[in-house]
Amino acid sequence: MHATQCHNKKLEVHPPRSDLRAPAIQVSGLTKSIPTATHRVDILRGIDLEIQLGEFVAIMGPSGSGKSTLLGLLAGLDTPTSGQIILDGEDITGLDEDRMALLRGRKVGFVFQSYHLLPTLTAEENVLLPYELTGGNGSSGISDGPKRARELLESVGLLDRRDHYPVQLSGGEQQRVALARAFMVRPPILLADEPTGNLDTENGKHVLELLISLNLREGTTLVLVTHDEALSSRASRRITLRDGRIVSDERENAERATEPRP
Amino acid sequence: MPNALPSRDREGVGILNFSWATACKIAWRESRSSSFKFLFVILAVAVGVGSLTGVRGFSRAFHEMLLSQARTLMAADLSLRVFELPTPQQDSALAALSRLGVDRTWITETVTMASASVEKPPMLVSVKAVDPKKYPFYGEIRLSPPAPLSRALTADTVAVSDDVLLRLNLKVGDSIRLGGQPFRIVGEVTYEPDRMLGTLNVGPRVMMTRDGLDRAGLILPGSRAAERFLFRLSPNSPGIEPVRERLKATFPDALIADFRESHPLVTQALNRATTFLSLVSLITLIIGAIGVGTAMRAHIQQRMDSIAIMKCIGARSSHVMRIYLLQTIALGLAGGLVGVAFGLVVQRVFPSFLARYFELEPTAHWDFVTAAQGIGIAVLASLLFTLPPLIGIRRIRPSLILRREMEETKPDWPTRFAEARASLLAGATILIGFAGIAMSFATGTPRDIWRTGEYFAGALVISFTALSAVAWLMLRVLKIASRGKLPASVRHGISNLYRPGAHAQSVLVALGVGVMFTLTIYLVQHGMIAEMNRSSPPGMPNVFLIDIAPKDRDAVLDLVKQQRGVEGAPEVIGTVAAKISSVDGQPVDQMNLKGFARRYRSPRSVTSAAAMPDYVDLVRGRWWDSASGAPQVCVDEDAAKILHIQPGSEMRWAISGREVQTRVACVQSIDSVHLSSRVEFIFNTSALAGFPVIYYSSLRAQPSTVPALQEALYKRFPTVTVVNIADVLQIIQGVVDRISQVVRFISMFAILAGAVILSSSVAGTRFRRMREVVILKTLGATRWRVSRIFSVEFLVLGAVAGLMGSLLAGGFANLLLKRMLDAQTSIPVVPIAVSVVATAFIANAAGWMASFPILGQKPLEILREE
């Protein structure tokens, strides 16, 4: 299966959310320090950032610049040392672990570099997982979870392998399942940490095409951490970090990313 | 590139000098990172070793105590037991011994009824009448409040055991009635050295003086009582052997024992019990060893990369094996050491189970032999079960690190066959190994020892095959069921059972073995009691009246007939104690009698009848026409067979010191429902005329009315002992309960070991679980949600183990009861349900013990480690 085929699939297309609403992500004065045995390591030294709904943002920077930490904080996977994060209008600073998990379930999709599928579940069950975790029909607004899971698997070209376990899939296939999972409950925000980092060029390209096309169709705000220049060139906005600070923030082709393709 | 490196040693390559020391170093480095995982395995082994060394340590301590305190436990140098009073000749022989310096004291033991007052319901007690000035020759009777026995006991006082006080609601200082006479309770007997040796000892103890016994009038000629003479030698007296020989000559029918034997019966029983309990403990140890094997297999699987790398840089399979061999030995050793410490605790708990029946105080102490044995077996067992994964190391190819993706492919048939052959070989080795260990526990003839090994290996194969098969089947069923419409948490929980490295099947087997054992013992115990209760058919007497004096006979029967609830007429027989001297000229002492048949060397209760009672079935011969005339006897069929008696045979008897010669008129059989069936010899009336008679009666009464009957009889005839079958059953039940309590105590360790194996398996998958918890949390799962998934996994695992263990236990118990007692088969629904629920909870607790810290993990910490 190739990404080009996906365009023909019948997938519900959602228009981007109105710009009149609050920004998707608002970050102010964000710092993160970790005490080590000998001294304190400041990973983030004051980040201020606003990402609009529907934007496709690439976060770049050398190793140790704090990009993955920033992404983790945005997802509420860790608590900041200071500063504030507002996701889709909700302040997540100071939320306890469980409330954070619930909010994440509704608002944030995540794609990891090393896929992180549950080995005990089949491809389809993995995709269905966020839907089940958010309590099925109720909050996610999806009427038929299993149907959507199959549609998503079909759009990443893995419908025929839906009963396979992760170990029976190649790296590229696992990442495609992870993509389908990330979009399962239509989260307004999708965070991706080097999603192609563990894949070879061809598979990486395939996954990237899928990610971008799904993102366009679903109208999601996409924040992606990457080393890959080619990948970042597809983004509507490029933020570069160095030593825990934003050193550049460029917007280009803003229209391209927010406008759905026919 | 790894493939550019030598895969085999070459001369001069550093790794060639792979000494045991190097292996040790690597093994140590390797295991540090797995300490949490191995902690549980060590515990599982320790549980097995603890129960084993506890049992064996206790047994050794007991043996030593028997040897060191032999005189105390007998309270004498020599003891002689008879069931009738000595004849004048015997008395003079005893007196002659006294003159030679052999001191003697006389003890009488019997059972009777005792009550707090005339109005209160009586209970059955074992009476022991002693001469407190002499008894005991060695050791002491301890009373509470403390007092010397010689001062405390008089003709008006008694000392009693705690259960007498408890059941009659009495306290020291109160009065107790025996044989219609009041006695003051001077103290509670807390220690009685020779209790183990006594007869008629099952009931609660009442100790009194001979004067007291006489005052109570408990002993009538022919009463059921055991007479024991204790002897103490002095430096001037003849040695123990000549004294014993003189006694043997004077009392040919007596049971004579001296302290040197250290109680052959007790020793034999102890040896058997030790072997049995050791084997049960060995099962626990096997569960622990399975844990070691499973953990090492998982460990080696996780280390495949490292092993491949080591092989790439020139390590041989044997080098790598050494590393894991050393780790296995270390695990076995650690488990053994912890287990030995644990065993000391078990050893301390043990005597409390037996204290009621054996007056013993063996001191729990460090015993090097038992400890070394326990540790040795722990290491051996661990090695045996680690054999298959160790052999598997040879199959790990260095090229593995190059093609990880191939890991999941199935091997081709020849490879699979080769692997199966290897595991079969390993299985056979394991089996032979454990049969050998089992044989080392056995005592007796070489044939007995072989048989123990065979049976143990057989039982092992059958149990584990059955358990594995059921476990496999249940996991299959679960897998199919989990595909259906189930809540997401339940599905995820169940799917966790199939995770790579979850070892659900071996955990199920480990946990199931424990449940199976414990429950089988419980079911057999209850089945036996239930069968005893059930198998008294309608019409069978349930109350026996013992020791009715001839003068009271009619009055007792009248009273019984007036009682409410008595069904039908009571059966009465008068008995005389008679001893067979010879049959057709052959002395009975020279007959080759074995086992229970030896009873014919002791006095038997015989009765007399004029006309043939209607319940007697004549087998051969003819009943006598008239009750008078020459002495004749009709013999029970079984006795006739054992003693080779035919109608027309001549039998000589010794009755109350007189010779009686009889002709055998007939051979009879009596339905066992009748009291007379307990009397094997029926004389014609004239043959027994003039001998002291004691009457026995049996009757059937509605169970609820028996206490009233007991009370009424006790009020007017305090020396008549009323035995309620319900009471007897209760005593038997008490003994059976005690035995099964001990066995269950030991078999419970198997459940514990199984639970620890579950913990170990969960701990082994800790990192995987941690990652999954984090993924789940990232995808929006709350802690509650995650804990539900885990709980479902553990609960299902426990419930399945409980179900299969108890189903198999039900099967085995039914089989055993059918074989032993021809009992009805039944499905023990409640015990099964309780086992399933209890095992589920145990499993849940064990699972959480090993995964609690996982829940609190912060996602980013784990995700970053990738």
PDB file of N, CA, C and O in Angstrom, chain B residues 725-775:
ATOM      1  N   ILE B 725     -22.044 -42.907  69.993  1.00  0.00           N
ATOM      2  CA  ILE B 725     -21.254 -43.023  68.762  1.00  0.00           C
ATOM      3  C   ILE B 725     -20.873 -41.629  68.243  1.00  0.00           C
ATOM      4  O   ILE B 725     -19.796 -41.415  67.690  1.00  0.00           O
ATOM      5  N   ALA B 726     -21.776 -40.684  68.476  1.00  0.00           N
ATOM      6  CA  ALA B 726     -21.473 -39.321  68.043  1.00  0.00           C
ATOM      7  C   ALA B 726     -20.199 -38.829  68.721  1.00  0.00           C
ATOM      8  O   ALA B 726     -19.355 -38.182  68.094  1.00  0.00           O
ATOM      9  N   ASP B 727     -20.033 -39.177  70.036  1.00  0.00           N
ATOM     10  CA  ASP B 727     -18.820 -38.781  70.752  1.00  0.00           C
ATOM     11  C   ASP B 727     -17.595 -39.457  70.165  1.00  0.00           C
ATOM     12  O   ASP B 727     -16.540 -38.847  69.995  1.00  0.00           O
ATOM     13  N   VAL B 728     -17.764 -40.762  69.875  1.00  0.00           N
ATOM     14  CA  VAL B 728     -16.636 -41.514  69.326  1.00  0.00           C
ATOM     15  C   VAL B 728     -16.233 -40.916  67.987  1.00  0.00           C
ATOM     16  O   VAL B 728     -15.054 -40.694  67.705  1.00  0.00           O
ATOM     17  N   LEU B 729     -17.270 -40.620  67.187  1.00  0.00           N
ATOM     18  CA  LEU B 729     -16.988 -40.018  65.890  1.00  0.00           C
ATOM     19  C   LEU B 729     -16.243 -38.707  66.069  1.00  0.00           C
ATOM     20  O   LEU B 729     -15.340 -38.373  65.324  1.00  0.00           O
ATOM     21  N   GLN B 730     -16.650 -37.990  67.125  1.00  0.00           N
ATOM     22  CA  GLN B 730     -16.017 -36.701  67.364  1.00  0.00           C
ATOM     23  C   GLN B 730     -14.533 -36.885  67.690  1.00  0.00           C
ATOM     24  O   GLN B 730     -13.688 -36.135  67.221  1.00  0.00           O
ATOM     25  N   ILE B 731     -14.262 -37.928  68.487  1.00  0.00           N
ATOM     26  CA  ILE B 731     -12.861 -38.187  68.831  1.00  0.00           C
ATOM     27  C   ILE B 731     -12.079 -38.587  67.587  1.00  0.00           C
ATOM     28  O   ILE B 731     -10.989 -38.084  67.326  1.00  0.00           O
ATOM     29  N   ILE B 732     -12.668 -39.478  66.784  1.00  0.00           N
ATOM     30  CA  ILE B 732     -11.993 -39.885  65.540  1.00  0.00           C
ATOM     31  C   ILE B 732     -11.784 -38.670  64.654  1.00  0.00           C
ATOM     32  O   ILE B 732     -10.707 -38.439  64.101  1.00  0.00           O
ATOM     33  N   GLN B 733     -12.833 -37.868  64.588  1.00  0.00           N
ATOM     34  CA  GLN B 733     -12.748 -36.664  63.764  1.00  0.00           C
ATOM     35  C   GLN B 733     -11.611 -35.769  64.255  1.00  0.00           C
ATOM     36  O   GLN B 733     -10.870 -35.203  63.466  1.00  0.00           O
ATOM     37  N   GLY B 734     -11.488 -35.685  65.588  1.00  0.00           N
ATOM     38  CA  GLY B 734     -10.411 -34.883  66.163  1.00  0.00           C
ATOM     39  C   GLY B 734      -9.055 -35.367  65.691  1.00  0.00           C
ATOM     40  O   GLY B 734      -8.204 -34.572  65.277  1.00  0.00           O
ATOM     41  N   VAL B 735      -8.871 -36.693  65.711  1.00  0.00           N
ATOM     42  CA  VAL B 735      -7.585 -37.254  65.294  1.00  0.00           C
ATOM     43  C   VAL B 735      -7.363 -37.000  63.801  1.00  0.00           C
ATOM     44  O   VAL B 735      -6.299 -36.530  63.384  1.00  0.00           O
ATOM     45  N   VAL B 736      -8.395 -37.299  63.002  1.00  0.00           N
ATOM     46  CA  VAL B 736      -8.263 -37.101  61.556  1.00  0.00           C
ATOM     47  C   VAL B 736      -7.995 -35.629  61.245  1.00  0.00           C
ATOM     48  O   VAL B 736      -7.149 -35.286  60.423  1.00  0.00           O
ATOM     49  N   ASP B 737      -8.712 -34.752  61.945  1.00  0.00           N
ATOM     50  CA  ASP B 737      -8.517 -33.317  61.736  1.00  0.00           C
ATOM     51  C   ASP B 737      -7.074 -32.922  62.001  1.00  0.00           C
ATOM     52  O   ASP B 737      -6.472 -32.169  61.251  1.00  0.00           O
ATOM     53  N   ARG B 738      -6.545 -33.443  63.118  1.00  0.00           N
ATOM     54  CA  ARG B 738      -5.185 -33.085  63.504  1.00  0.00           C
ATOM     55  C   ARG B 738      -4.190 -33.518  62.419  1.00  0.00           C
ATOM     56  O   ARG B 738      -3.327 -32.764  61.996  1.00  0.00           O
ATOM     57  N   ILE B 739      -4.359 -34.765  61.962  1.00  0.00           N
ATOM     58  CA  ILE B 739      -3.443 -35.284  60.947  1.00  0.00           C
ATOM     59  C   ILE B 739      -3.535 -34.434  59.691  1.00  0.00           C
ATOM     60  O   ILE B 739      -2.538 -33.996  59.124  1.00  0.00           O
ATOM     61  N   SER B 740      -4.785 -34.172  59.276  1.00  0.00           N
ATOM     62  CA  SER B 740      -4.920 -33.455  58.011  1.00  0.00           C
ATOM     63  C   SER B 740      -4.493 -32.002  58.182  1.00  0.00           C
ATOM     64  O   SER B 740      -4.068 -31.362  57.237  1.00  0.00           O
ATOM     65  N   GLN B 741      -4.591 -31.507  59.408  1.00  0.00           N
ATOM     66  CA  GLN B 741      -4.114 -30.144  59.651  1.00  0.00           C
ATOM     67  C   GLN B 741      -2.615 -30.046  59.370  1.00  0.00           C
ATOM     68  O   GLN B 741      -2.153 -29.123  58.717  1.00  0.00           O
ATOM     69  N   VAL B 742      -1.893 -31.050  59.866  1.00  0.00           N
ATOM     70  CA  VAL B 742      -0.442 -31.068  59.654  1.00  0.00           C
ATOM     71  C   VAL B 742      -0.145 -31.141  58.154  1.00  0.00           C
ATOM     72  O   VAL B 742       0.662 -30.380  57.624  1.00  0.00           O
ATOM     73  N   VAL B 743      -0.843 -32.059  57.479  1.00  0.00           N
ATOM     74  CA  VAL B 743      -0.566 -32.234  56.057  1.00  0.00           C
ATOM     75  C   VAL B 743      -0.942 -30.976  55.284  1.00  0.00           C
ATOM     76  O   VAL B 743      -0.220 -30.529  54.396  1.00  0.00           O
ATOM     77  N   ARG B 744      -2.065 -30.379  55.688  1.00  0.00           N
ATOM     78  CA  ARG B 744      -2.484 -29.165  54.988  1.00  0.00           C
ATOM     79  C   ARG B 744      -1.512 -28.022  55.242  1.00  0.00           C
ATOM     80  O   ARG B 744      -1.201 -27.240  54.359  1.00  0.00           O
ATOM     81  N   PHE B 745      -1.044 -27.968  56.494  1.00  0.00           N
ATOM     82  CA  PHE B 745      -0.069 -26.935  56.852  1.00  0.00           C
ATOM     83  C   PHE B 745       1.124 -27.009  55.904  1.00  0.00           C
ATOM     84  O   PHE B 745       1.588 -26.006  55.375  1.00  0.00           O
ATOM     85  N   ILE B 746       1.576 -28.247  55.672  1.00  0.00           N
ATOM     86  CA  ILE B 746       2.737 -28.419  54.793  1.00  0.00           C
ATOM     87  C   ILE B 746       2.347 -28.193  53.332  1.00  0.00           C
ATOM     88  O   ILE B 746       3.080 -27.570  52.563  1.00  0.00           O
ATOM     89  N   SER B 747       1.163 -28.659  52.942  1.00  0.00           N
ATOM     90  CA  SER B 747       0.801 -28.518  51.530  1.00  0.00           C
ATOM     91  C   SER B 747       0.428 -27.069  51.191  1.00  0.00           C
ATOM     92  O   SER B 747       0.504 -26.663  50.037  1.00  0.00           O
ATOM     93  N   MET B 748       0.055 -26.286  52.203  1.00  0.00           N
ATOM     94  CA  MET B 748      -0.222 -24.867  51.958  1.00  0.00           C
ATOM     95  C   MET B 748       1.016 -24.151  51.416  1.00  0.00           C
ATOM     96  O   MET B 748       0.898 -23.178  50.683  1.00  0.00           O
ATOM     97  N   PHE B 749       2.176 -24.665  51.817  1.00  0.00           N
ATOM     98  CA  PHE B 749       3.399 -24.043  51.314  1.00  0.00           C
ATOM     99  C   PHE B 749       3.466 -24.141  49.798  1.00  0.00           C
ATOM    100  O   PHE B 749       4.064 -23.300  49.136  1.00  0.00           O
ATOM    101  N   ALA B 750       2.848 -25.183  49.268  1.00  0.00           N
ATOM    102  CA  ALA B 750       2.844 -25.328  47.817  1.00  0.00           C
ATOM    103  C   ALA B 750       2.061 -24.187  47.175  1.00  0.00           C
ATOM    104  O   ALA B 750       2.466 -23.639  46.148  1.00  0.00           O
ATOM    105  N   ILE B 751       0.937 -23.801  47.795  1.00  0.00           N
ATOM    106  CA  ILE B 751       0.163 -22.665  47.279  1.00  0.00           C
ATOM    107  C   ILE B 751       1.005 -21.401  47.380  1.00  0.00           C
ATOM    108  O   ILE B 751       1.082 -20.603  46.452  1.00  0.00           O
ATOM    109  N   LEU B 752       1.663 -21.268  48.538  1.00  0.00           N
ATOM    110  CA  LEU B 752       2.498 -20.090  48.743  1.00  0.00           C
ATOM    111  C   LEU B 752       3.576 -20.023  47.659  1.00  0.00           C
ATOM    112  O   LEU B 752       3.782 -18.972  47.038  1.00  0.00           O
ATOM    113  N   ALA B 753       4.225 -21.173  47.422  1.00  0.00           N
ATOM    114  CA  ALA B 753       5.274 -21.202  46.404  1.00  0.00           C
ATOM    115  C   ALA B 753       4.684 -20.833  45.041  1.00  0.00           C
ATOM    116  O   ALA B 753       5.291 -20.069  44.280  1.00  0.00           O
ATOM    117  N   GLY B 754       3.495 -21.356  44.744  1.00  0.00           N
ATOM    118  CA  GLY B 754       2.844 -21.036  43.478  1.00  0.00           C
ATOM    119  C   GLY B 754       2.590 -19.543  43.352  1.00  0.00           C
ATOM    120  O   GLY B 754       2.836 -18.939  42.302  1.00  0.00           O
ATOM    121  N   ALA B 755       2.132 -18.927  44.446  1.00  0.00           N
ATOM    122  CA  ALA B 755       1.858 -17.488  44.424  1.00  0.00           C
ATOM    123  C   ALA B 755       3.152 -16.708  44.208  1.00  0.00           C
ATOM    124  O   ALA B 755       3.182 -15.728  43.460  1.00  0.00           O
ATOM    125  N   VAL B 756       4.217 -17.188  44.843  1.00  0.00           N
ATOM    126  CA  VAL B 756       5.491 -16.501  44.669  1.00  0.00           C
ATOM    127  C   VAL B 756       5.974 -16.631  43.224  1.00  0.00           C
ATOM    128  O   VAL B 756       6.542 -15.699  42.654  1.00  0.00           O
ATOM    129  N   ILE B 757       5.704 -17.785  42.623  1.00  0.00           N
ATOM    130  CA  ILE B 757       6.081 -17.967  41.214  1.00  0.00           C
ATOM    131  C   ILE B 757       5.328 -16.958  40.352  1.00  0.00           C
ATOM    132  O   ILE B 757       5.874 -16.386  39.408  1.00  0.00           O
ATOM    133  N   LEU B 758       4.060 -16.737  40.699  1.00  0.00           N
ATOM    134  CA  LEU B 758       3.283 -15.747  39.952  1.00  0.00           C
ATOM    135  C   LEU B 758       3.951 -14.376  40.096  1.00  0.00           C
ATOM    136  O   LEU B 758       4.158 -13.673  39.109  1.00  0.00           O
ATOM    137  N   SER B 759       4.307 -14.030  41.321  1.00  0.00           N
ATOM    138  CA  SER B 759       5.008 -12.761  41.546  1.00  0.00           C
ATOM    139  C   SER B 759       6.263 -12.706  40.700  1.00  0.00           C
ATOM    140  O   SER B 759       6.572 -11.696  40.077  1.00  0.00           O
ATOM    141  N   SER B 760       6.983 -13.819  40.717  1.00  0.00           N
ATOM    142  CA  SER B 760       8.248 -13.856  39.982  1.00  0.00           C
ATOM    143  C   SER B 760       8.009 -13.664  38.494  1.00  0.00           C
ATOM    144  O   SER B 760       8.731 -12.933  37.820  1.00  0.00           O
ATOM    145  N   SER B 761       6.966 -14.317  37.987  1.00  0.00           N
ATOM    146  CA  SER B 761       6.676 -14.175  36.563  1.00  0.00           C
ATOM    147  C   SER B 761       6.286 -12.737  36.236  1.00  0.00           C
ATOM    148  O   SER B 761       6.691 -12.181  35.218  1.00  0.00           O
ATOM    149  N   VAL B 762       5.512 -12.137  37.150  1.00  0.00           N
ATOM    150  CA  VAL B 762       5.114 -10.743  36.926  1.00  0.00           C
ATOM    151  C   VAL B 762       6.338  -9.824  37.008  1.00  0.00           C
ATOM    152  O   VAL B 762       6.524  -8.924  36.193  1.00  0.00           O
ATOM    153  N   ALA B 763       7.195 -10.118  37.998  1.00  0.00           N
ATOM    154  CA  ALA B 763       8.398  -9.301  38.138  1.00  0.00           C
ATOM    155  C   ALA B 763       9.284  -9.435  36.903  1.00  0.00           C
ATOM    156  O   ALA B 763       9.941  -8.477  36.475  1.00  0.00           O
ATOM    157  N   GLY B 764       9.277 -10.637  36.314  1.00  0.00           N
ATOM    158  CA  GLY B 764      10.088 -10.871  35.120  1.00  0.00           C
ATOM    159  C   GLY B 764       9.626 -10.034  33.938  1.00  0.00           C
ATOM    160  O   GLY B 764      10.408  -9.716  33.037  1.00  0.00           O
ATOM    161  N   THR B 765       8.359  -9.677  33.919  1.00  0.00           N
ATOM    162  CA  THR B 765       7.840  -8.885  32.799  1.00  0.00           C
ATOM    163  C   THR B 765       7.675  -7.429  33.226  1.00  0.00           C
ATOM    164  O   THR B 765       6.907  -6.689  32.635  1.00  0.00           O
ATOM    165  N   ARG B 766       8.399  -7.027  34.247  1.00  0.00           N
ATOM    166  CA  ARG B 766       8.214  -5.700  34.827  1.00  0.00           C
ATOM    167  C   ARG B 766       8.482  -4.574  33.829  1.00  0.00           C
ATOM    168  O   ARG B 766       7.714  -3.631  33.729  1.00  0.00           O
ATOM    169  N   PHE B 767       9.589  -4.716  33.111  1.00  0.00           N
ATOM    170  CA  PHE B 767       9.955  -3.618  32.210  1.00  0.00           C
ATOM    171  C   PHE B 767       8.953  -3.495  31.078  1.00  0.00           C
ATOM    172  O   PHE B 767       8.571  -2.406  30.680  1.00  0.00           O
ATOM    173  N   ARG B 768       8.521  -4.646  30.600  1.00  0.00           N
ATOM    174  CA  ARG B 768       7.509  -4.631  29.556  1.00  0.00           C
ATOM    175  C   ARG B 768       6.226  -3.977  30.079  1.00  0.00           C
ATOM    176  O   ARG B 768       5.605  -3.175  29.416  1.00  0.00           O
ATOM    177  N   ARG B 769       5.858  -4.367  31.289  1.00  0.00           N
ATOM    178  CA  ARG B 769       4.652  -3.821  31.884  1.00  0.00           C
ATOM    179  C   ARG B 769       4.768  -2.318  32.075  1.00  0.00           C
ATOM    180  O   ARG B 769       3.839  -1.561  31.826  1.00  0.00           O
ATOM    181  N   MET B 770       5.935  -1.906  32.570  1.00  0.00           N
ATOM    182  CA  MET B 770       6.154  -0.484  32.809  1.00  0.00           C
ATOM    183  C   MET B 770       5.911   0.301  31.532  1.00  0.00           C
ATOM    184  O   MET B 770       5.248   1.319  31.521  1.00  0.00           O
ATOM    185  N   ARG B 771       6.484  -0.208  30.436  1.00  0.00           N
ATOM    186  CA  ARG B 771       6.343   0.466  29.156  1.00  0.00           C
ATOM    187  C   ARG B 771       4.875   0.536  28.758  1.00  0.00           C
ATOM    188  O   ARG B 771       4.382   1.555  28.300  1.00  0.00           O
ATOM    189  N   GLU B 772       4.182  -0.566  28.967  1.00  0.00           N
ATOM    190  CA  GLU B 772       2.779  -0.600  28.562  1.00  0.00           C
ATOM    191  C   GLU B 772       1.912   0.333  29.396  1.00  0.00           C
ATOM    192  O   GLU B 772       1.007   0.971  28.864  1.00  0.00           O
ATOM    193  N   VAL B 773       2.213   0.382  30.680  1.00  0.00           N
ATOM    194  CA  VAL B 773       1.472   1.292  31.547  1.00  0.00           C
ATOM    195  C   VAL B 773       1.639   2.714  31.017  1.00  0.00           C
ATOM    196  O   VAL B 773       0.679   3.480  30.911  1.00  0.00           O
ATOM    197  N   VAL B 774       2.863   3.030  30.653  1.00  0.00           N
ATOM    198  CA  VAL B 774       3.157   4.368  30.161  1.00  0.00           C
ATOM    199  C   VAL B 774       2.427   4.637  28.849  1.00  0.00           C
ATOM    200  O   VAL B 774       1.856   5.708  28.651  1.00  0.00           O
ATOM    201  N   ILE B 775       2.427   3.660  27.964  1.00  0.00           N
ATOM    202  CA  ILE B 775       1.713   3.852  26.688  1.00  0.00           C
ATOM    203  C   ILE B 775       0.230   4.064  26.967  1.00  0.00           C
ATOM    204  O   ILE B 775      -0.396   4.978  26.433  1.00  0.00           O
TER     205      ILE B 775
END
